[in-house]
PDB file of C-alpha atoms and ligand atoms in Angstrom:
ATOM      1  CA  PRO A   1      19.607  10.721   0.990  1.00  0.00           C
ATOM      2  CA  SER A   2      22.388  12.174  -1.601  1.00  0.00           C
ATOM      3  CA  PRO A   3      25.668  12.748   0.400  1.00  0.00           C
ATOM      4  CA  VAL A   4      25.835  16.352  -1.376  1.00  0.00           C
ATOM      5  CA  ASN A   5      22.332  17.315  -1.032  1.00  0.00           C
ATOM      6  CA  GLU A   6      19.994  15.430   1.643  1.00  0.00           C
ATOM      7  CA  VAL A   7      16.762  16.437   0.007  1.00  0.00           C
ATOM      8  CA  ILE A   8      17.598  14.420  -3.257  1.00  0.00           C
ATOM      9  CA  PRO A   9      16.805  10.479  -2.685  1.00  0.00           C
ATOM     10  CA  LEU A  10      19.117   8.026  -4.278  1.00  0.00           C
ATOM     11  CA  ARG A  11      18.927   4.464  -5.147  1.00  0.00           C
ATOM     12  CA  VAL A  12      22.585   3.029  -5.219  1.00  0.00           C
ATOM     13  CA  ARG A  13      22.943  -0.336  -6.467  1.00  0.00           C
ATOM     14  CA  VAL A  14      26.543  -2.222  -6.396  1.00  0.00           C
ATOM     15  CA  ILE A  15      27.185  -4.661  -9.188  1.00  0.00           C
ATOM     16  CA  ARG A  16      29.850  -7.018  -9.169  1.00  0.00           C
ATOM     17  CA  TYR A  17      31.020  -7.596 -12.559  1.00  0.00           C
ATOM     18  CA  SER A  18      34.543  -9.419 -12.592  1.00  0.00           C
ATOM     19  CA  LYS A  19      36.598 -10.899  -9.937  1.00  0.00           C
ATOM     20  CA  ASN A  20      37.535  -7.865  -7.775  1.00  0.00           C
ATOM     21  CA  ARG A  21      35.401  -4.867  -9.430  1.00  0.00           C
ATOM     22  CA  ARG A  22      32.388  -3.235  -8.652  1.00  0.00           C
ATOM     23  CA  LEU A  23      30.150  -1.170 -10.695  1.00  0.00           C
ATOM     24  CA  LEU A  24      28.162   1.420  -8.589  1.00  0.00           C
ATOM     25  CA  VAL A  25      25.207   3.164 -10.096  1.00  0.00           C
ATOM     26  CA  ALA A  26      23.372   6.018  -8.135  1.00  0.00           C
ATOM     27  CA  ARG A  27      20.189   7.083  -9.537  1.00  0.00           C
ATOM     28  CA  ASP A  28      18.159  10.070  -8.481  1.00  0.00           C
ATOM     29  CA  VAL A  29      14.835   8.846  -7.716  1.00  0.00           C
ATOM     30  CA  THR A  30      13.116  12.200  -6.808  1.00  0.00           C
ATOM     31  CA  ARG A  31      10.689  11.965  -9.571  1.00  0.00           C
ATOM     32  CA  VAL A  32       9.733   8.196  -8.974  1.00  0.00           C
ATOM     33  CA  GLN A  33       8.940   8.891  -5.314  1.00  0.00           C
ATOM     34  CA  ARG A  34       7.042  11.988  -6.233  1.00  0.00           C
ATOM     35  CA  LEU A  35       4.629   9.996  -8.475  1.00  0.00           C
ATOM     36  CA  GLU A  36       4.345   7.218  -5.933  1.00  0.00           C
ATOM     37  CA  ARG A  37       3.491   9.901  -3.339  1.00  0.00           C
ATOM     38  CA  THR A  38       0.665  11.306  -5.878  1.00  0.00           C
ATOM     39  CA  ARG A  39      -0.841   7.971  -6.504  1.00  0.00           C
ATOM     40  CA  GLN A  40      -1.022   7.137  -2.874  1.00  0.00           C
ATOM     41  CA  ASP A  41      -2.727  10.294  -2.219  1.00  0.00           C
ATOM     42  CA  PHE A  42      -4.895  10.010  -5.092  1.00  0.00           C
ATOM     43  CA  VAL A  43      -6.259   6.483  -4.048  1.00  0.00           C
ATOM     44  CA  ALA A  44      -6.447   7.781  -0.381  1.00  0.00           C
ATOM     45  CA  ASN A  45      -8.837  10.720  -1.458  1.00  0.00           C
ATOM     46  CA  VAL A  46     -10.737   8.867  -3.929  1.00  0.00           C
ATOM     47  CA  SER A  47     -11.633   6.251  -1.630  1.00  0.00           C
ATOM     48  CA  HIS A  48     -12.271   8.798   1.384  1.00  0.00           C
ATOM     49  CA  GLU A  49     -14.510  10.796  -1.093  1.00  0.00           C
ATOM     50  CA  LEU A  50     -16.759   7.894  -1.948  1.00  0.00           C
ATOM     51  CA  ARG A  51     -17.412   7.077   1.281  1.00  0.00           C
ATOM     52  CA  SER A  52     -19.928   9.836   2.201  1.00  0.00           C
ATOM     53  CA  PRO A  53     -22.121   9.305  -0.900  1.00  0.00           C
ATOM     54  CA  LEU A  54     -22.027   5.713  -0.651  1.00  0.00           C
ATOM     55  CA  THR A  55     -23.415   5.812   3.389  1.00  0.00           C
ATOM     56  CA  VAL A  56     -26.377   8.248   1.619  1.00  0.00           C
ATOM     57  CA  VAL A  57     -27.047   5.671  -1.072  1.00  0.00           C
ATOM     58  CA  ALA A  58     -27.086   2.761   1.641  1.00  0.00           C
ATOM     59  CA  GLY A  59     -29.031   4.476   4.238  1.00  0.00           C
ATOM     60  CA  TYR A  60     -31.760   5.306   1.633  1.00  0.00           C
ATOM     61  CA  LEU A  61     -32.069   1.733   0.411  1.00  0.00           C
ATOM     62  CA  GLU A  62     -32.207   0.530   3.949  1.00  0.00           C
ATOM     63  CA  THR A  63     -35.486   2.868   4.453  1.00  0.00           C
ATOM     64  CA  LEU A  64     -37.178   1.977   1.331  1.00  0.00           C
ATOM     65  CA  LEU A  65     -36.619  -1.864   1.868  1.00  0.00           C
ATOM     66  CA  ASP A  66     -38.178  -1.270   5.265  1.00  0.00           C
ATOM     67  CA  ASP A  67     -41.565  -0.594   3.691  1.00  0.00           C
ATOM     68  CA  GLU A  68     -43.693  -3.593   4.130  1.00  0.00           C
ATOM     69  CA  GLU A  69     -46.022  -2.963   1.078  1.00  0.00           C
ATOM     70  CA  LEU A  70     -43.169  -2.703  -1.231  1.00  0.00           C
ATOM     71  CA  ASP A  71     -43.894  -4.350  -4.639  1.00  0.00           C
ATOM     72  CA  GLU A  72     -42.088  -7.692  -4.859  1.00  0.00           C
ATOM     73  CA  MET A  73     -40.272  -7.075  -8.096  1.00  0.00           C
ATOM     74  CA  LEU A  74     -39.102  -3.480  -6.554  1.00  0.00           C
ATOM     75  CA  SER A  75     -37.837  -4.996  -3.530  1.00  0.00           C
ATOM     76  CA  SER A  76     -35.699  -7.578  -5.277  1.00  0.00           C
ATOM     77  CA  GLN A  77     -34.141  -4.843  -7.538  1.00  0.00           C
ATOM     78  CA  LEU A  78     -33.480  -2.947  -4.066  1.00  0.00           C
ATOM     79  CA  SER A  79     -31.861  -5.622  -2.521  1.00  0.00           C
ATOM     80  CA  SER A  80     -29.513  -6.376  -5.520  1.00  0.00           C
ATOM     81  CA  MET A  81     -28.718  -2.645  -5.031  1.00  0.00           C
ATOM     82  CA  ARG A  82     -28.042  -3.020  -1.435  1.00  0.00           C
ATOM     83  CA  SER A  83     -25.676  -5.738  -1.772  1.00  0.00           C
ATOM     84  CA  GLN A  84     -23.856  -3.908  -4.499  1.00  0.00           C
ATOM     85  CA  THR A  85     -23.417  -1.052  -2.110  1.00  0.00           C
ATOM     86  CA  GLU A  86     -22.110  -3.142   0.354  1.00  0.00           C
ATOM     87  CA  ARG A  87     -19.510  -4.691  -1.795  1.00  0.00           C
ATOM     88  CA  MET A  88     -18.466  -0.942  -2.981  1.00  0.00           C
ATOM     89  CA  ASN A  89     -18.248  -0.253   0.605  1.00  0.00           C
ATOM     90  CA  ARG A  90     -16.079  -3.192   1.314  1.00  0.00           C
ATOM     91  CA  ILE A  91     -13.703  -2.222  -1.660  1.00  0.00           C
ATOM     92  CA  VAL A  92     -13.621   1.565  -0.252  1.00  0.00           C
ATOM     93  CA  THR A  93     -12.891   0.284   3.222  1.00  0.00           C
ATOM     94  CA  ASP A  94     -10.067  -2.130   2.087  1.00  0.00           C
ATOM     95  CA  LEU A  95      -8.510   0.743  -0.393  1.00  0.00           C
ATOM     96  CA  MET A  96      -8.559   3.107   2.768  1.00  0.00           C
ATOM     97  CA  LEU A  97      -6.803   0.364   4.969  1.00  0.00           C
ATOM     98  CA  LEU A  98      -4.365  -0.022   2.132  1.00  0.00           C
ATOM     99  CA  SER A  99      -3.675   3.514   1.955  1.00  0.00           C
ATOM    100  CA  ARG A 100      -3.163   3.874   5.534  1.00  0.00           C
ATOM    101  CA  LEU A 101      -0.792   1.024   5.638  1.00  0.00           C
ATOM    102  CA  GLU A 102       1.452   2.479   2.983  1.00  0.00           C
ATOM    103  CA  SER A 103       1.636   5.984   4.338  1.00  0.00           C
ATOM    104  CA  GLU A 104       1.729   5.586   8.533  1.00  0.00           C
ATOM    105  CA  ASP A 105       4.778   4.795  10.288  1.00  0.00           C
ATOM    106  CA  PRO A 106       4.896   1.430  11.173  1.00  0.00           C
ATOM    107  CA  ALA A 107       6.709   1.993  14.233  1.00  0.00           C
ATOM    108  CA  GLN A 108       3.724   3.701  15.938  1.00  0.00           C
ATOM    109  CA  SER A 109       1.775   1.684  18.379  1.00  0.00           C
ATOM    110  CA  MET A 110       3.388  -1.473  18.216  1.00  0.00           C
ATOM    111  CA  ALA A 111       2.829  -3.508  21.299  1.00  0.00           C
ATOM    112  CA  ASP A 112       2.944  -7.215  22.597  1.00  0.00           C
ATOM    113  CA  VAL A 113      -0.010  -8.955  20.685  1.00  0.00           C
ATOM    114  CA  VAL A 114      -1.632 -11.731  22.110  1.00  0.00           C
ATOM    115  CA  VAL A 115      -2.007 -13.740  18.613  1.00  0.00           C
ATOM    116  CA  PRO A 116      -3.914 -16.714  20.021  1.00  0.00           C
ATOM    117  CA  ARG A 117      -6.623 -14.436  21.226  1.00  0.00           C
ATOM    118  CA  VAL A 118      -6.777 -12.596  17.826  1.00  0.00           C
ATOM    119  CA  ILE A 119      -6.868 -16.212  16.087  1.00  0.00           C
ATOM    120  CA  ASP A 120      -9.777 -17.270  18.420  1.00  0.00           C
ATOM    121  CA  SER A 121     -11.558 -14.146  17.299  1.00  0.00           C
ATOM    122  CA  ILE A 122     -11.015 -14.849  13.645  1.00  0.00           C
ATOM    123  CA  ILE A 123     -12.201 -18.567  14.032  1.00  0.00           C
ATOM    124  CA  ASP A 124     -15.545 -17.364  15.391  1.00  0.00           C
ATOM    125  CA  HIS A 125     -16.125 -15.298  12.483  1.00  0.00           C
ATOM    126  CA  ALA A 126     -14.748 -17.933  10.191  1.00  0.00           C
ATOM    127  CA  ARG A 127     -17.424 -20.373  11.520  1.00  0.00           C
ATOM    128  CA  ALA A 128     -19.965 -17.875  11.152  1.00  0.00           C
ATOM    129  CA  LEU A 129     -18.741 -17.286   7.247  1.00  0.00           C
ATOM    130  CA  SER A 130     -18.692 -21.093   6.863  1.00  0.00           C
ATOM    131  CA  GLY A 131     -22.046 -21.568   8.077  1.00  0.00           C
ATOM    132  CA  SER A 132     -23.766 -24.466   6.357  1.00  0.00           C
ATOM    133  CA  ALA A 133     -20.745 -25.419   4.300  1.00  0.00           C
ATOM    134  CA  GLU A 134     -19.488 -26.880   7.517  1.00  0.00           C
ATOM    135  CA  HIS A 135     -15.853 -26.772   6.771  1.00  0.00           C
ATOM    136  CA  VAL A 136     -13.711 -28.580   9.357  1.00  0.00           C
ATOM    137  CA  ILE A 137     -11.439 -26.292  11.038  1.00  0.00           C
ATOM    138  CA  GLU A 138      -8.442 -27.520  12.910  1.00  0.00           C
ATOM    139  CA  LEU A 139      -6.324 -25.430  15.205  1.00  0.00           C
ATOM    140  CA  ASN A 140      -2.698 -25.773  16.102  1.00  0.00           C
ATOM    141  CA  VAL A 141      -2.140 -22.729  18.189  1.00  0.00           C
ATOM    142  CA  ASP A 142       0.817 -22.291  20.708  1.00  0.00           C
ATOM    143  CA  PRO A 143      -1.184 -20.126  23.520  1.00  0.00           C
ATOM    144  CA  THR A 144       2.036 -18.829  24.760  1.00  0.00           C
ATOM    145  CA  LEU A 145       3.278 -17.103  21.652  1.00  0.00           C
ATOM    146  CA  CYS A 146       2.747 -13.486  21.280  1.00  0.00           C
ATOM    147  CA  LEU A 147       4.124 -10.776  18.742  1.00  0.00           C
ATOM    148  CA  GLN A 148       5.263  -7.239  18.906  1.00  0.00           C
ATOM    149  CA  GLY A 149       3.140  -5.801  16.255  1.00  0.00           C
ATOM    150  CA  HIS A 150      -0.122  -3.855  15.595  1.00  0.00           C
ATOM    151  CA  GLU A 151      -3.357  -5.840  16.583  1.00  0.00           C
ATOM    152  CA  THR A 152      -5.915  -4.435  14.205  1.00  0.00           C
ATOM    153  CA  GLU A 153      -3.346  -4.870  11.242  1.00  0.00           C
ATOM    154  CA  LEU A 154      -2.395  -8.489  12.397  1.00  0.00           C
ATOM    155  CA  TYR A 155      -6.184  -9.136  12.602  1.00  0.00           C
ATOM    156  CA  SER A 156      -6.816  -7.931   8.999  1.00  0.00           C
ATOM    157  CA  ALA A 157      -3.932 -10.067   7.631  1.00  0.00           C
ATOM    158  CA  PHE A 158      -4.741 -13.257   9.274  1.00  0.00           C
ATOM    159  CA  SER A 159      -8.563 -12.925   8.790  1.00  0.00           C
ATOM    160  CA  ASN A 160      -7.971 -12.310   5.272  1.00  0.00           C
ATOM    161  CA  LEU A 161      -6.104 -15.569   5.075  1.00  0.00           C
ATOM    162  CA  VAL A 162      -8.541 -17.565   6.999  1.00  0.00           C
ATOM    163  CA  PHE A 163     -11.482 -16.113   5.091  1.00  0.00           C
ATOM    164  CA  ASN A 164     -10.064 -16.976   1.783  1.00  0.00           C
ATOM    165  CA  ALA A 165      -9.765 -20.439   3.004  1.00  0.00           C
ATOM    166  CA  ILE A 166     -13.161 -20.666   3.795  1.00  0.00           C
ATOM    167  CA  ARG A 167     -14.296 -18.884   0.541  1.00  0.00           C
ATOM    168  CA  TYR A 168     -11.918 -21.035  -1.766  1.00  0.00           C
ATOM    169  CA  THR A 169     -12.671 -24.451  -0.342  1.00  0.00           C
ATOM    170  CA  GLU A 170     -15.672 -26.454  -1.060  1.00  0.00           C
ATOM    171  CA  PRO A 171     -18.243 -27.326   1.767  1.00  0.00           C
ATOM    172  CA  GLY A 172     -17.129 -29.673   4.101  1.00  0.00           C
ATOM    173  CA  GLY A 173     -13.505 -29.088   3.201  1.00  0.00           C
ATOM    174  CA  PHE A 174     -10.406 -29.173   5.714  1.00  0.00           C
ATOM    175  CA  ILE A 175      -8.768 -25.805   7.046  1.00  0.00           C
ATOM    176  CA  ARG A 176      -5.900 -26.094   9.503  1.00  0.00           C
ATOM    177  CA  VAL A 177      -4.820 -22.495  11.237  1.00  0.00           C
ATOM    178  CA  SER A 178      -1.470 -22.771  12.873  1.00  0.00           C
ATOM    179  CA  TRP A 179       0.522 -20.286  14.982  1.00  0.00           C
ATOM    180  CA  GLN A 180       3.883 -22.092  16.022  1.00  0.00           C
ATOM    181  CA  ARG A 181       7.670 -21.102  16.687  1.00  0.00           C
ATOM    182  CA  THR A 182      10.214 -22.270  14.175  1.00  0.00           C
ATOM    183  CA  ASP A 183      13.948 -22.110  13.973  1.00  0.00           C
ATOM    184  CA  SER A 184      13.733 -18.846  12.057  1.00  0.00           C
ATOM    185  CA  GLY A 185      10.857 -17.434  14.193  1.00  0.00           C
ATOM    186  CA  PRO A 186       7.288 -17.506  14.708  1.00  0.00           C
ATOM    187  CA  VAL A 187       4.820 -18.583  11.844  1.00  0.00           C
ATOM    188  CA  PHE A 188       1.270 -18.119  11.120  1.00  0.00           C
ATOM    189  CA  SER A 189      -0.083 -20.390   8.536  1.00  0.00           C
ATOM    190  CA  VAL A 190      -3.408 -21.140   6.892  1.00  0.00           C
ATOM    191  CA  GLU A 191      -3.922 -24.472   5.210  1.00  0.00           C
ATOM    192  CA  ASP A 192      -6.883 -25.591   3.162  1.00  0.00           C
ATOM    193  CA  SER A 193      -8.057 -28.823   1.001  1.00  0.00           C
ATOM    194  CA  GLY A 194      -9.381 -26.240  -1.545  1.00  0.00           C
ATOM    195  CA  ALA A 195      -8.896 -25.648  -5.300  1.00  0.00           C
ATOM    196  CA  GLY A 196      -5.277 -24.831  -5.130  1.00  0.00           C
ATOM    197  CA  ILE A 197      -3.743 -22.185  -7.261  1.00  0.00           C
ATOM    198  CA  ALA A 198      -1.655 -22.787 -10.784  1.00  0.00           C
ATOM    199  CA  PRO A 199       2.079 -21.781 -10.444  1.00  0.00           C
ATOM    200  CA  HIS A 200       1.906 -19.025 -12.875  1.00  0.00           C
ATOM    201  CA  HIS A 201      -0.749 -16.847 -10.759  1.00  0.00           C
ATOM    202  CA  ILE A 202       1.416 -17.253  -7.490  1.00  0.00           C
ATOM    203  CA  PRO A 203       3.844 -14.542  -8.057  1.00  0.00           C
ATOM    204  CA  ARG A 204       0.968 -12.041  -8.880  1.00  0.00           C
ATOM    205  CA  LEU A 205      -1.552 -12.615  -6.216  1.00  0.00           C
ATOM    206  CA  THR A 206      -0.308  -9.913  -3.925  1.00  0.00           C
ATOM    207  CA  GLU A 207      -1.304  -7.401  -6.650  1.00  0.00           C
ATOM    208  CA  ARG A 208      -4.110  -5.419  -6.201  1.00  0.00           C
ATOM    209  CA  PHE A 209      -7.321  -6.602  -7.819  1.00  0.00           C
ATOM    210  CA  TYR A 210      -5.560  -9.609  -9.406  1.00  0.00           C
ATOM    211  CA  ARG A 211      -7.917 -12.770  -9.320  1.00  0.00           C
ATOM    212  CA  VAL A 212      -7.587 -15.850 -10.581  1.00  0.00           C
ATOM    213  CA  ASP A 213     -11.165 -16.554 -10.955  1.00  0.00           C
ATOM    214  CA  THR A 214     -12.739 -13.220 -11.048  1.00  0.00           C
ATOM    215  CA  GLY A 215     -16.635 -14.677 -10.867  1.00  0.00           C
ATOM    216  CA  ARG A 216     -15.791 -16.873  -7.762  1.00  0.00           C
ATOM    217  CA  SER A 217     -14.136 -14.168  -5.788  1.00  0.00           C
ATOM    218  CA  ARG A 218     -16.971 -11.497  -6.396  1.00  0.00           C
ATOM    219  CA  ALA A 219     -19.571 -14.246  -5.711  1.00  0.00           C
ATOM    220  CA  SER A 220     -18.140 -14.867  -2.437  1.00  0.00           C
ATOM    221  CA  GLY A 221     -17.765 -11.185  -1.554  1.00  0.00           C
ATOM    222  CA  GLY A 222     -14.075 -10.831  -2.375  1.00  0.00           C
ATOM    223  CA  THR A 223     -12.600  -7.279  -3.065  1.00  0.00           C
ATOM    224  CA  GLY A 224      -9.360  -8.342  -4.901  1.00  0.00           C
ATOM    225  CA  LEU A 225      -7.497  -6.558  -2.290  1.00  0.00           C
ATOM    226  CA  GLY A 226      -7.109  -9.216   0.387  1.00  0.00           C
ATOM    227  CA  LEU A 227      -3.451 -10.366  -0.306  1.00  0.00           C
ATOM    228  CA  ALA A 228      -2.260  -7.004  -1.132  1.00  0.00           C
ATOM    229  CA  ILE A 229      -3.280  -5.834   2.841  1.00  0.00           C
ATOM    230  CA  VAL A 230      -1.746  -9.112   3.712  1.00  0.00           C
ATOM    231  CA  LYS A 231       1.543  -8.373   2.043  1.00  0.00           C
ATOM    232  CA  HIS A 232       1.683  -4.624   3.296  1.00  0.00           C
ATOM    233  CA  VAL A 233       1.040  -5.768   6.786  1.00  0.00           C
ATOM    234  CA  LEU A 234       3.721  -8.086   6.645  1.00  0.00           C
ATOM    235  CA  LEU A 235       5.964  -5.681   5.213  1.00  0.00           C
ATOM    236  CA  ARG A 236       5.448  -3.589   8.268  1.00  0.00           C
ATOM    237  CA  HIS A 237       6.274  -6.359  10.504  1.00  0.00           C
ATOM    238  CA  GLU A 238       9.317  -7.389   8.758  1.00  0.00           C
ATOM    239  CA  GLY A 239       7.794 -10.578   7.873  1.00  0.00           C
ATOM    240  CA  ARG A 240       7.245 -12.100   4.530  1.00  0.00           C
ATOM    241  CA  LEU A 241       4.396 -14.285   2.831  1.00  0.00           C
ATOM    242  CA  GLU A 242       4.949 -17.707   1.473  1.00  0.00           C
ATOM    243  CA  ILE A 243       2.515 -19.344  -0.748  1.00  0.00           C
ATOM    244  CA  ASP A 244       2.576 -22.920  -1.479  1.00  0.00           C
ATOM    245  CA  SER A 245      -0.284 -24.478  -3.458  1.00  0.00           C
ATOM    246  CA  GLU A 246      -1.144 -27.279  -6.027  1.00  0.00           C
ATOM    247  CA  PRO A 247      -4.129 -27.227  -8.427  1.00  0.00           C
ATOM    248  CA  GLY A 248      -6.513 -29.701  -7.307  1.00  0.00           C
ATOM    249  CA  LYS A 249      -4.903 -30.348  -4.050  1.00  0.00           C
ATOM    250  CA  GLY A 250      -5.005 -27.173  -1.844  1.00  0.00           C
ATOM    251  CA  SER A 251      -2.855 -24.231  -0.521  1.00  0.00           C
ATOM    252  CA  VAL A 252      -0.825 -23.150   2.547  1.00  0.00           C
ATOM    253  CA  PHE A 253      -0.318 -19.613   2.950  1.00  0.00           C
ATOM    254  CA  SER A 254       2.272 -18.639   5.724  1.00  0.00           C
ATOM    255  CA  CYS A 255       3.342 -15.443   7.412  1.00  0.00           C
ATOM    256  CA  HIS A 256       7.088 -15.820   8.466  1.00  0.00           C
ATOM    257  CA  PHE A 257       8.149 -13.237  11.301  1.00  0.00           C
ATOM    258  CA  PRO A 258      11.756 -12.615  12.684  1.00  0.00           C
ATOM    259  CA  ALA A 259      12.365 -14.342  15.912  1.00  0.00           C
ATOM    260  CA  GLY A 260      13.340 -10.845  17.277  1.00  0.00           C
ATOM    261  CA  ARG A 261       9.599 -10.038  17.136  1.00  0.00           C
ATOM    262  CA  LEU A 262       8.494 -12.564  19.700  1.00  0.00           C
ATOM    263  CA  GLY A 263       6.689 -10.952  22.400  1.00  0.00           C
ATOM    264  CA  ALA A 264       5.956 -11.872  26.003  1.00  0.00           C
ATOM    265  CA  CYS A 265       2.674 -12.955  26.612  1.00  0.00           C
ATOM    266  CA  LEU A 266       1.671 -12.166  29.816  1.00  0.00           C
ATOM    267  CA  GLU A 267      -1.475 -14.483  30.267  1.00  0.00           C
ATOM    268  CA  ALA A 268      -2.279 -17.489  28.249  1.00  0.00           C
ATOM    269  CA  PRO A 269      -5.839 -16.743  26.820  1.00  0.00           C
ATOM    270  CA  ALA A 270      -8.468 -19.532  27.601  1.00  0.00           C
ATOM    271  CA  GLY A 271      -9.433 -21.361  24.922  1.00  0.00           C
ATOM    272  CA  ALA A 272      -6.456 -20.554  22.511  1.00  0.00           C
ATOM    273  CA  ALA A 273      -5.342 -23.984  22.650  1.00  0.00           C
TER     274      ALA A 273
HETATM  275  P1  ADP B 301     -10.212 -11.665  -3.451  1.00  0.00           P
HETATM  276  O1  ADP B 301     -11.027 -10.850  -2.616  1.00  0.00           O
HETATM  277  O2  ADP B 301     -10.738 -11.931  -4.609  1.00  0.00           O
HETATM  278  O3  ADP B 301     -10.118 -13.144  -2.607  1.00  0.00           O
HETATM  279  P2  ADP B 301      -7.402 -11.752  -2.573  1.00  0.00           P
HETATM  280  O4  ADP B 301      -6.368 -10.572  -2.860  1.00  0.00           O
HETATM  281  O5  ADP B 301      -7.567 -12.171  -1.381  1.00  0.00           O
HETATM  282  O6  ADP B 301      -8.882 -11.245  -3.219  1.00  0.00           O
HETATM  283  O7  ADP B 301      -6.984 -13.081  -3.429  1.00  0.00           O
HETATM  284  C1  ADP B 301      -6.440 -12.976  -4.651  1.00  0.00           C
HETATM  285  C2  ADP B 301      -6.951 -14.109  -5.443  1.00  0.00           C
HETATM  286  O8  ADP B 301      -6.017 -15.081  -5.152  1.00  0.00           O
HETATM  287  C3  ADP B 301      -8.326 -14.692  -5.302  1.00  0.00           C
HETATM  288  O9  ADP B 301      -9.169 -14.171  -6.088  1.00  0.00           O
HETATM  289  C4  ADP B 301      -8.286 -15.974  -5.511  1.00  0.00           C
HETATM  290  O10 ADP B 301      -8.270 -16.275  -6.913  1.00  0.00           O
HETATM  291  C5  ADP B 301      -6.902 -16.488  -5.123  1.00  0.00           C
HETATM  292  N1  ADP B 301      -6.888 -17.133  -3.697  1.00  0.00           N
HETATM  293  C6  ADP B 301      -6.832 -16.477  -2.441  1.00  0.00           C
HETATM  294  N2  ADP B 301      -6.755 -17.386  -1.507  1.00  0.00           N
HETATM  295  C7  ADP B 301      -6.995 -18.525  -2.189  1.00  0.00           C
HETATM  296  C8  ADP B 301      -7.125 -19.916  -1.736  1.00  0.00           C
HETATM  297  N3  ADP B 301      -6.907 -20.088  -0.008  1.00  0.00           N
HETATM  298  N4  ADP B 301      -7.171 -21.039  -2.569  1.00  0.00           N
HETATM  299  C9  ADP B 301      -7.460 -20.829  -3.888  1.00  0.00           C
HETATM  300  N5  ADP B 301      -7.139 -19.320  -4.238  1.00  0.00           N
HETATM  301  C10 ADP B 301      -6.988 -18.283  -3.306  1.00  0.00           C
END
């Protein structure tokens, strides 16, 4: 806030320009902040408004598809409509989650999260998602390591990374999920032996709807919002995302948290190791 008028937000930069000199630039960012809020509200409202009509359309499609005497061609068209409705639903759900992540106070409802238990549950879903592709999933999880955070948000972030590894790795490929303590703090990481990503894409991956291969993303049920969600969840937990990838060799996505966020695990969850 400006020292002369609290309602004016300022962005202040101090730039060193010779040995002992500094240039201080203060800029009124009222307009930028207002525009940003308008954008956030618009996305939140649009996604909220789309939800009800989508639910109605999905409901009618279900009813129509239940008809056992349905003509074969009509049945396949209705099935295709249902899968597109499901895709729209996933996009709307992700947009609503992103809006919440941007607007809610992160300090609310932070608690000790038993991350190994969260990982167990994600791995169950990942195996189901892998299905007949039979990826080899290896776990390297410290069962005593918990994190002060928001459980459902961490579930969203970590599951997006694990499900991406499944979706972008060929059948039978290798995936390793780790949750370990390092000198700088706890790290959650997902390594895969998938297609990898060319270096010029990496800085843009957390942008909304940025995709390296649009066809593959859509075909595998992607919304293009997964890594944007990961980035926002990490921001709210003072964490950062690191992406290490090489085309043809695979990728490692790691979430680094500050050591101060380590929580006390009261019980070591069964099966987590
Ligand atoms: P999507 O729903 O399209 O997967 P994301 O935001 O989760 O959206 O990811 C953005 C893009 O990053 C994806 O479209 C894909 O091209 C690339 N990507 C994400 N994870 C991986 C991975 N493990 N291996 C290769 N490419 C990946």
